[in-house]
mmCIF file of C-alpha atoms and ligand atoms in Angstrom:
data_model
loop_
_atom_site.group_PDB
_atom_site.id
_atom_site.type_symbol
_atom_site.label_atom_id
_atom_site.label_comp_id
_atom_site.label_asym_id
_atom_site.label_seq_id
_atom_site.Cartn_x
_atom_site.Cartn_y
_atom_site.Cartn_z
ATOM 1 C CA MET A 1 -0.076 0.085 0.194
ATOM 2 C CA SER A 2 1.060 3.208 -0.838
ATOM 3 C CA ARG A 3 1.584 6.064 1.931
ATOM 4 C CA LEU A 4 -1.413 7.845 0.505
ATOM 5 C CA ASP A 5 -3.503 4.704 0.658
ATOM 6 C CA GLN A 6 -2.125 3.881 4.393
ATOM 7 C CA LEU A 7 -3.872 7.558 5.250
ATOM 8 C CA ALA A 8 -7.173 6.816 3.412
ATOM 9 C CA ALA A 9 -7.623 3.684 5.113
ATOM 10 C CA TYR A 10 -6.547 5.473 8.553
ATOM 11 C CA VAL A 11 -9.593 7.963 8.077
ATOM 12 C CA ASP A 12 -12.113 5.960 6.480
ATOM 13 C CA GLU A 13 -11.349 3.334 9.463
ATOM 14 C CA ALA A 14 -11.920 5.816 11.895
ATOM 15 C CA ALA A 15 -15.281 6.970 10.203
ATOM 16 C CA LEU A 16 -16.658 3.784 9.938
ATOM 17 C CA THR A 17 -15.962 2.845 13.478
ATOM 18 C CA ALA A 18 -16.751 6.376 14.621
ATOM 19 C CA THR A 19 -13.388 6.035 16.529
ATOM 20 C CA GLU A 20 -11.284 9.330 16.935
ATOM 21 C CA ILE A 21 -7.662 9.573 15.527
ATOM 22 C CA ALA A 22 -4.599 11.610 16.408
ATOM 23 C CA GLN A 23 -3.697 13.981 13.284
ATOM 24 C CA ILE A 24 -2.207 12.941 10.253
ATOM 25 C CA SER A 25 -0.097 16.430 10.432
ATOM 26 C CA GLU A 26 1.389 15.236 13.821
ATOM 27 C CA THR A 27 3.181 13.156 11.733
ATOM 28 C CA HIS A 28 3.118 13.791 7.468
ATOM 29 C CA LYS A 29 2.652 17.340 6.064
ATOM 30 C CA LEU A 30 0.326 16.843 3.482
ATOM 31 C CA THR A 31 -0.017 19.164 0.441
ATOM 32 C CA ILE A 32 -3.456 20.350 -0.484
ATOM 33 C CA ALA A 33 -2.764 17.784 -3.586
ATOM 34 C CA GLU A 34 -2.067 14.947 -1.366
ATOM 35 C CA ALA A 35 -4.816 15.509 1.140
ATOM 36 C CA TYR A 36 -7.456 15.632 -1.819
ATOM 37 C CA ALA A 37 -6.066 12.330 -3.173
ATOM 38 C CA VAL A 38 -6.257 10.926 0.195
ATOM 39 C CA GLN A 39 -9.876 12.064 0.444
ATOM 40 C CA ALA A 40 -11.017 10.605 -2.789
ATOM 41 C CA LEU A 41 -8.847 7.208 -2.106
ATOM 42 C CA SER A 42 -11.063 7.239 1.259
ATOM 43 C CA VAL A 43 -14.000 7.712 -0.472
ATOM 44 C CA GLN A 44 -13.630 5.032 -3.030
ATOM 45 C CA ARG A 45 -13.181 2.403 -0.041
ATOM 46 C CA ARG A 46 -16.802 3.599 0.932
ATOM 47 C CA TYR A 47 -18.054 3.148 -2.820
ATOM 48 C CA ALA A 48 -16.476 -0.336 -2.643
ATOM 49 C CA ARG A 49 -18.396 -0.962 0.395
ATOM 50 C CA GLY A 50 -21.648 -0.166 -1.701
ATOM 51 C CA GLU A 51 -22.203 3.223 -0.893
ATOM 52 C CA THR A 52 -23.013 5.651 -3.787
ATOM 53 C CA ARG A 53 -22.301 9.089 -4.438
ATOM 54 C CA VAL A 54 -25.016 11.656 -3.990
ATOM 55 C CA GLY A 55 -23.013 15.333 -4.274
ATOM 56 C CA VAL A 56 -20.439 17.326 -2.620
ATOM 57 C CA LYS A 57 -20.254 19.758 0.405
ATOM 58 C CA MET A 58 -18.345 22.868 0.464
ATOM 59 C CA GLY A 59 -16.805 23.970 3.717
ATOM 60 C CA LEU A 60 -15.237 26.765 5.435
ATOM 61 C CA THR A 61 -17.200 29.502 3.282
ATOM 62 C CA SER A 62 -18.361 32.008 6.004
ATOM 63 C CA ARG A 63 -16.282 33.669 8.636
ATOM 64 C CA ALA A 64 -17.748 32.252 11.696
ATOM 65 C CA LYS A 65 -16.929 29.080 10.515
ATOM 66 C CA MET A 66 -13.137 29.517 9.481
ATOM 67 C CA ILE A 67 -12.857 31.577 12.881
ATOM 68 C CA GLN A 68 -14.382 28.378 14.354
ATOM 69 C CA VAL A 69 -11.813 26.006 13.345
ATOM 70 C CA GLY A 70 -8.988 28.237 12.757
ATOM 71 C CA VAL A 71 -8.751 27.169 8.848
ATOM 72 C CA SER A 72 -9.217 29.585 6.346
ATOM 73 C CA ASP A 73 -9.362 28.137 3.007
ATOM 74 C CA VAL A 74 -12.437 26.765 1.436
ATOM 75 C CA VAL A 75 -12.326 23.207 0.913
ATOM 76 C CA TRP A 76 -14.656 20.725 -0.339
ATOM 77 C CA GLY A 77 -15.718 16.789 0.445
ATOM 78 C CA ARG A 78 -17.822 14.090 -0.903
ATOM 79 C CA LEU A 79 -21.056 13.052 -0.270
ATOM 80 C CA THR A 80 -22.588 9.421 -0.265
ATOM 81 C CA ASP A 81 -26.014 7.798 0.155
ATOM 82 C CA ALA A 82 -25.083 6.715 3.761
ATOM 83 C CA MET A 83 -24.678 9.968 5.304
ATOM 84 C CA ARG A 84 -28.275 11.108 4.389
ATOM 85 C CA GLU A 85 -30.499 11.252 7.373
ATOM 86 C CA GLU A 86 -33.981 11.560 7.335
ATOM 87 C CA GLU A 87 -35.581 14.936 7.610
ATOM 88 C CA GLY A 88 -37.803 14.714 11.225
ATOM 89 C CA GLY A 89 -36.163 11.516 12.148
ATOM 90 C CA THR A 90 -33.801 10.350 15.092
ATOM 91 C CA VAL A 91 -29.907 10.910 14.309
ATOM 92 C CA SER A 92 -28.331 7.926 16.109
ATOM 93 C CA MET A 93 -25.045 9.473 18.254
ATOM 94 C CA ALA A 94 -23.480 6.168 17.898
ATOM 95 C CA ARG A 95 -22.600 6.676 14.304
ATOM 96 C CA TYR A 96 -20.403 9.663 15.508
ATOM 97 C CA ILE A 97 -17.591 10.495 17.563
ATOM 98 C CA HIS A 98 -17.960 14.425 18.925
ATOM 99 C CA PRO A 99 -20.726 15.783 15.979
ATOM 100 C CA ARG A 100 -21.879 19.122 15.626
ATOM 101 C CA VAL A 101 -24.594 20.575 13.456
ATOM 102 C CA GLU A 102 -24.741 23.630 11.348
ATOM 103 C CA PRO A 103 -27.083 25.584 9.339
ATOM 104 C CA GLU A 104 -26.898 25.105 5.545
ATOM 105 C CA ILE A 105 -28.417 25.804 1.704
ATOM 106 C CA ALA A 106 -28.524 23.060 -0.316
ATOM 107 C CA PHE A 107 -28.624 23.280 -4.115
ATOM 108 C CA LEU A 108 -30.154 20.040 -6.313
ATOM 109 C CA MET A 109 -28.437 20.135 -9.715
ATOM 110 C CA LYS A 110 -30.499 19.566 -13.014
ATOM 111 C CA ALA A 111 -27.734 19.717 -15.177
ATOM 112 C CA PRO A 112 -23.809 18.879 -15.105
ATOM 113 C CA LEU A 113 -21.539 21.939 -14.002
ATOM 114 C CA ALA A 114 -17.958 22.350 -13.829
ATOM 115 C CA GLY A 115 -14.944 24.672 -14.568
ATOM 116 C CA ARG A 116 -15.120 28.350 -14.598
ATOM 117 C CA VAL A 117 -18.569 29.625 -14.534
ATOM 118 C CA SER A 118 -20.763 32.501 -13.706
ATOM 119 C CA PRO A 119 -22.979 32.531 -10.926
ATOM 120 C CA LEU A 120 -25.871 33.331 -13.908
ATOM 121 C CA GLU A 121 -24.676 29.981 -15.265
ATOM 122 C CA ALA A 122 -24.532 27.920 -11.939
ATOM 123 C CA MET A 123 -27.795 28.612 -11.008
ATOM 124 C CA ALA A 124 -28.804 27.579 -14.458
ATOM 125 C CA ALA A 125 -28.234 24.151 -13.817
ATOM 126 C CA VAL A 126 -29.951 24.404 -10.607
ATOM 127 C CA GLY A 127 -32.983 22.830 -10.311
ATOM 128 C CA ALA A 128 -33.774 23.340 -6.427
ATOM 129 C CA VAL A 129 -32.774 24.804 -3.323
ATOM 130 C CA ALA A 130 -33.835 23.728 0.294
ATOM 131 C CA PRO A 131 -33.014 24.618 3.587
ATOM 132 C CA ALA A 132 -30.586 21.785 4.722
ATOM 133 C CA LEU A 133 -28.377 20.678 8.072
ATOM 134 C CA GLU A 134 -25.116 19.495 8.138
ATOM 135 C CA ILE A 135 -23.335 16.914 10.606
ATOM 136 C CA ILE A 136 -19.902 17.585 10.728
ATOM 137 C CA ASP A 137 -17.675 14.947 12.710
ATOM 138 C CA SER A 138 -14.222 15.299 12.507
ATOM 139 C CA ARG A 139 -12.448 12.283 13.088
ATOM 140 C CA TYR A 140 -9.374 13.999 14.591
ATOM 141 C CA LYS A 141 -8.881 14.254 18.598
ATOM 142 C CA ALA A 142 -10.871 17.191 20.328
ATOM 143 C CA PHE A 143 -11.872 18.449 16.824
ATOM 144 C CA LYS A 144 -8.796 19.961 16.045
ATOM 145 C CA PHE A 145 -7.173 20.001 12.741
ATOM 146 C CA ASP A 146 -5.109 21.704 10.050
ATOM 147 C CA VAL A 147 -6.202 22.551 6.286
ATOM 148 C CA GLY A 148 -4.680 19.127 5.100
ATOM 149 C CA ASP A 149 -5.808 16.946 7.934
ATOM 150 C CA VAL A 150 -9.543 18.407 7.391
ATOM 151 C CA ILE A 151 -9.427 17.639 3.264
ATOM 152 C CA ALA A 152 -7.872 14.195 3.877
ATOM 153 C CA ASP A 153 -11.119 13.647 6.299
ATOM 154 C CA ASN A 154 -13.199 14.182 3.782
ATOM 155 C CA SER A 155 -13.699 17.870 5.251
ATOM 156 C CA SER A 156 -15.161 16.409 8.352
ATOM 157 C CA SER A 157 -18.440 15.061 6.140
ATOM 158 C CA SER A 158 -20.560 12.713 7.845
ATOM 159 C CA GLY A 159 -24.168 13.662 7.933
ATOM 160 C CA PHE A 160 -26.754 15.740 6.174
ATOM 161 C CA VAL A 161 -30.830 16.407 6.447
ATOM 162 C CA ILE A 162 -32.230 18.084 3.207
ATOM 163 C CA GLY A 163 -35.419 20.030 3.965
ATOM 164 C CA GLN A 164 -38.391 20.933 1.300
ATOM 165 C CA TRP A 165 -36.874 21.507 -2.043
ATOM 166 C CA ALA A 166 -38.225 24.812 -3.051
ATOM 167 C CA PRO A 167 -38.019 26.216 -6.928
ATOM 168 C CA PRO A 168 -34.503 27.905 -7.585
ATOM 169 C CA THR A 169 -36.179 31.243 -8.498
ATOM 170 C CA VAL A 170 -36.095 32.188 -4.288
ATOM 171 C CA ASP A 171 -33.629 35.245 -4.252
ATOM 172 C CA LEU A 172 -30.768 33.310 -1.722
ATOM 173 C CA SER A 173 -28.803 36.357 -1.397
ATOM 174 C CA ASN A 174 -29.894 37.618 2.453
ATOM 175 C CA LEU A 175 -32.011 35.042 4.055
ATOM 176 C CA GLY A 176 -32.507 34.878 7.821
ATOM 177 C CA MET A 177 -31.430 31.298 9.049
ATOM 178 C CA VAL A 178 -32.135 30.404 12.770
ATOM 179 C CA LEU A 179 -30.537 27.291 14.274
ATOM 180 C CA SER A 180 -32.526 26.370 17.349
ATOM 181 C CA ILE A 181 -31.772 23.525 20.023
ATOM 182 C CA ASP A 182 -34.772 22.378 21.684
ATOM 183 C CA GLY A 183 -36.699 25.273 20.940
ATOM 184 C CA ARG A 184 -33.843 27.889 21.849
ATOM 185 C CA ALA A 185 -32.277 29.882 19.111
ATOM 186 C CA GLY A 186 -28.707 28.828 19.374
ATOM 187 C CA GLU A 187 -27.004 30.519 16.065
ATOM 188 C CA ILE A 188 -28.470 33.121 13.820
ATOM 189 C CA GLY A 189 -27.323 34.233 10.739
ATOM 190 C CA SER A 190 -27.934 35.126 6.902
ATOM 191 C CA SER A 191 -27.010 33.024 3.876
ATOM 192 C CA ALA A 192 -25.303 36.270 3.095
ATOM 193 C CA ALA A 193 -22.795 34.872 5.717
ATOM 194 C CA ILE A 194 -21.562 32.288 2.929
ATOM 195 C CA LEU A 195 -19.352 33.906 0.690
ATOM 196 C CA GLY A 196 -21.538 36.746 0.393
ATOM 197 C CA HIS A 197 -24.020 34.821 -1.239
ATOM 198 C CA PRO A 198 -24.282 31.007 -1.211
ATOM 199 C CA VAL A 199 -24.241 30.761 -5.046
ATOM 200 C CA ARG A 200 -20.591 31.711 -4.752
ATOM 201 C CA SER A 201 -20.253 28.245 -3.234
ATOM 202 C CA LEU A 202 -21.684 26.455 -6.168
ATOM 203 C CA VAL A 203 -19.522 28.691 -8.322
ATOM 204 C CA ALA A 204 -16.282 27.444 -5.940
ATOM 205 C CA ALA A 205 -17.689 23.771 -6.142
ATOM 206 C CA ALA A 206 -17.623 23.558 -10.039
ATOM 207 C CA ARG A 207 -14.117 24.925 -10.025
ATOM 208 C CA MET A 208 -12.920 22.477 -7.274
ATOM 209 C CA VAL A 209 -14.429 19.440 -8.596
ATOM 210 C CA ALA A 210 -13.111 20.320 -11.978
ATOM 211 C CA GLU A 211 -9.616 20.786 -10.485
ATOM 212 C CA ALA A 212 -10.051 16.946 -9.363
ATOM 213 C CA GLY A 213 -11.171 16.039 -12.961
ATOM 214 C CA GLU A 214 -14.803 15.637 -11.813
ATOM 215 C CA ARG A 215 -18.144 17.586 -12.499
ATOM 216 C CA LEU A 216 -21.154 18.493 -10.521
ATOM 217 C CA GLU A 217 -24.135 15.923 -12.228
ATOM 218 C CA ALA A 218 -27.278 16.426 -12.596
ATOM 219 C CA GLY A 219 -29.133 14.985 -9.178
ATOM 220 C CA ASP A 220 -26.337 16.286 -7.089
ATOM 221 C CA ILE A 221 -26.641 17.672 -3.844
ATOM 222 C CA VAL A 222 -24.459 20.297 -3.426
ATOM 223 C CA LEU A 223 -24.297 21.836 0.579
ATOM 224 C CA ALA A 224 -22.883 25.631 0.388
ATOM 225 C CA GLY A 225 -21.349 25.580 3.822
ATOM 226 C CA GLY A 226 -22.324 26.435 7.292
ATOM 227 C CA ALA A 227 -23.692 29.824 7.704
ATOM 228 C CA THR A 228 -22.844 30.164 11.646
ATOM 229 C CA ALA A 229 -20.717 28.201 13.578
ATOM 230 C CA ALA A 230 -21.257 24.592 14.254
ATOM 231 C CA ILE A 231 -23.009 23.433 17.492
ATOM 232 C CA PRO A 232 -22.102 20.627 19.602
ATOM 233 C CA MET A 233 -24.953 17.791 19.302
ATOM 234 C CA ALA A 234 -26.083 15.685 22.542
ATOM 235 C CA VAL A 235 -28.399 12.687 23.088
ATOM 236 C CA GLY A 236 -31.981 14.217 23.807
ATOM 237 C CA GLN A 237 -31.678 17.427 21.701
ATOM 238 C CA SER A 238 -34.344 18.453 19.047
ATOM 239 C CA VAL A 239 -32.530 20.246 16.329
ATOM 240 C CA LEU A 240 -34.261 22.734 14.012
ATOM 241 C CA LEU A 241 -33.265 24.960 11.453
ATOM 242 C CA GLU A 242 -35.701 28.075 9.882
ATOM 243 C CA VAL A 243 -34.536 29.542 6.695
ATOM 244 C CA GLU A 244 -36.503 32.761 5.927
ATOM 245 C CA SER A 245 -38.744 32.028 2.658
ATOM 246 C CA LEU A 246 -37.251 28.278 2.360
ATOM 247 C CA GLY A 247 -38.874 26.793 5.165
ATOM 248 C CA GLN A 248 -37.632 24.277 7.633
ATOM 249 C CA VAL A 249 -35.634 21.324 8.624
ATOM 250 C CA ALA A 250 -35.148 19.021 11.847
ATOM 251 C CA PHE A 251 -33.924 16.059 13.340
ATOM 252 C CA ASN A 252 -33.882 14.638 16.877
ATOM 253 C CA VAL A 253 -30.549 13.161 18.538
ATOM 254 C CA GLY A 254 -31.293 9.691 20.102
ATOM 255 C CA ASP A 255 -28.835 7.343 21.511
HETATM 256 C C1 OOG B 301 -14.834 21.286 8.542
HETATM 257 C C2 OOG B 301 -16.160 21.242 7.681
HETATM 258 C C3 OOG B 301 -16.643 22.852 7.296
HETATM 259 C C4 OOG B 301 -18.604 23.891 6.683
HETATM 260 O O1 OOG B 301 -19.922 24.040 6.325
HETATM 261 O O2 OOG B 301 -17.837 25.103 6.978
HETATM 262 C C5 OOG B 301 -18.258 22.352 7.118
HETATM 263 C C6 OOG B 301 -14.752 21.568 10.013
HETATM 264 O O3 OOG B 301 -15.945 22.268 10.547
HETATM 265 O O4 OOG B 301 -14.855 20.459 10.563
HETATM 266 O O5 OOG B 301 -18.674 21.871 6.735
HETATM 267 MG MG1 MG B 302 -20.866 22.380 6.367
#
């Protein structure tokens, strides 16, 4: 096994068994290209177990997120069917190590998109938009990582919940977003916090997947990134996101 294959097995095994691991950067400094190679190899292992590709997630697209984790590069990760949690359902904490939840906007692609595109071209490839909750779960101890670590760990991708899809004609530029835990507002923000406008995250996604030789496909889900800092999850919580003009999305946290 090559060194990158070994690291892919290391992060994949941690995700599969919900076991925390030491940061790769303690022993290997990965370049950004190597980190994405580890990510791709680790997701190949998921596909080999029967998981299927459903889209991508963008990360660190808001200042609040960059500050929370101390990394200020926009990153992306790959989403599979096994990560999707049921809207209104109960999420099992046992699947995760130290999960956090964050408020997002999801795009549903109706046409392929890749490379350098304008915001108008990007929106023309979108079939629907929805409020979404992402459950991130860094596999690293204490949820601490550098940019290479987090990319190799599939940008902490671990779960996501999508609300009702709405037509892509909704103006996404400045929608109020309230993330509540047990009926109390925990984080309050705006879709404008996502690179100034969530469509810029989709533009970045098209460029970044193309750099990896891939493209966004019709039917793909693209998560634009957390608009606020993420909130640690705990058993018994009820989690609700309300997005102005788009509606709400919720789940409960079980054992
Ligand atoms: C990295 C993933 C960031 C987002 O929406 O900004 C992310 C992390 O915070 O663990 O998903
Ligand atoms: Mg996220």
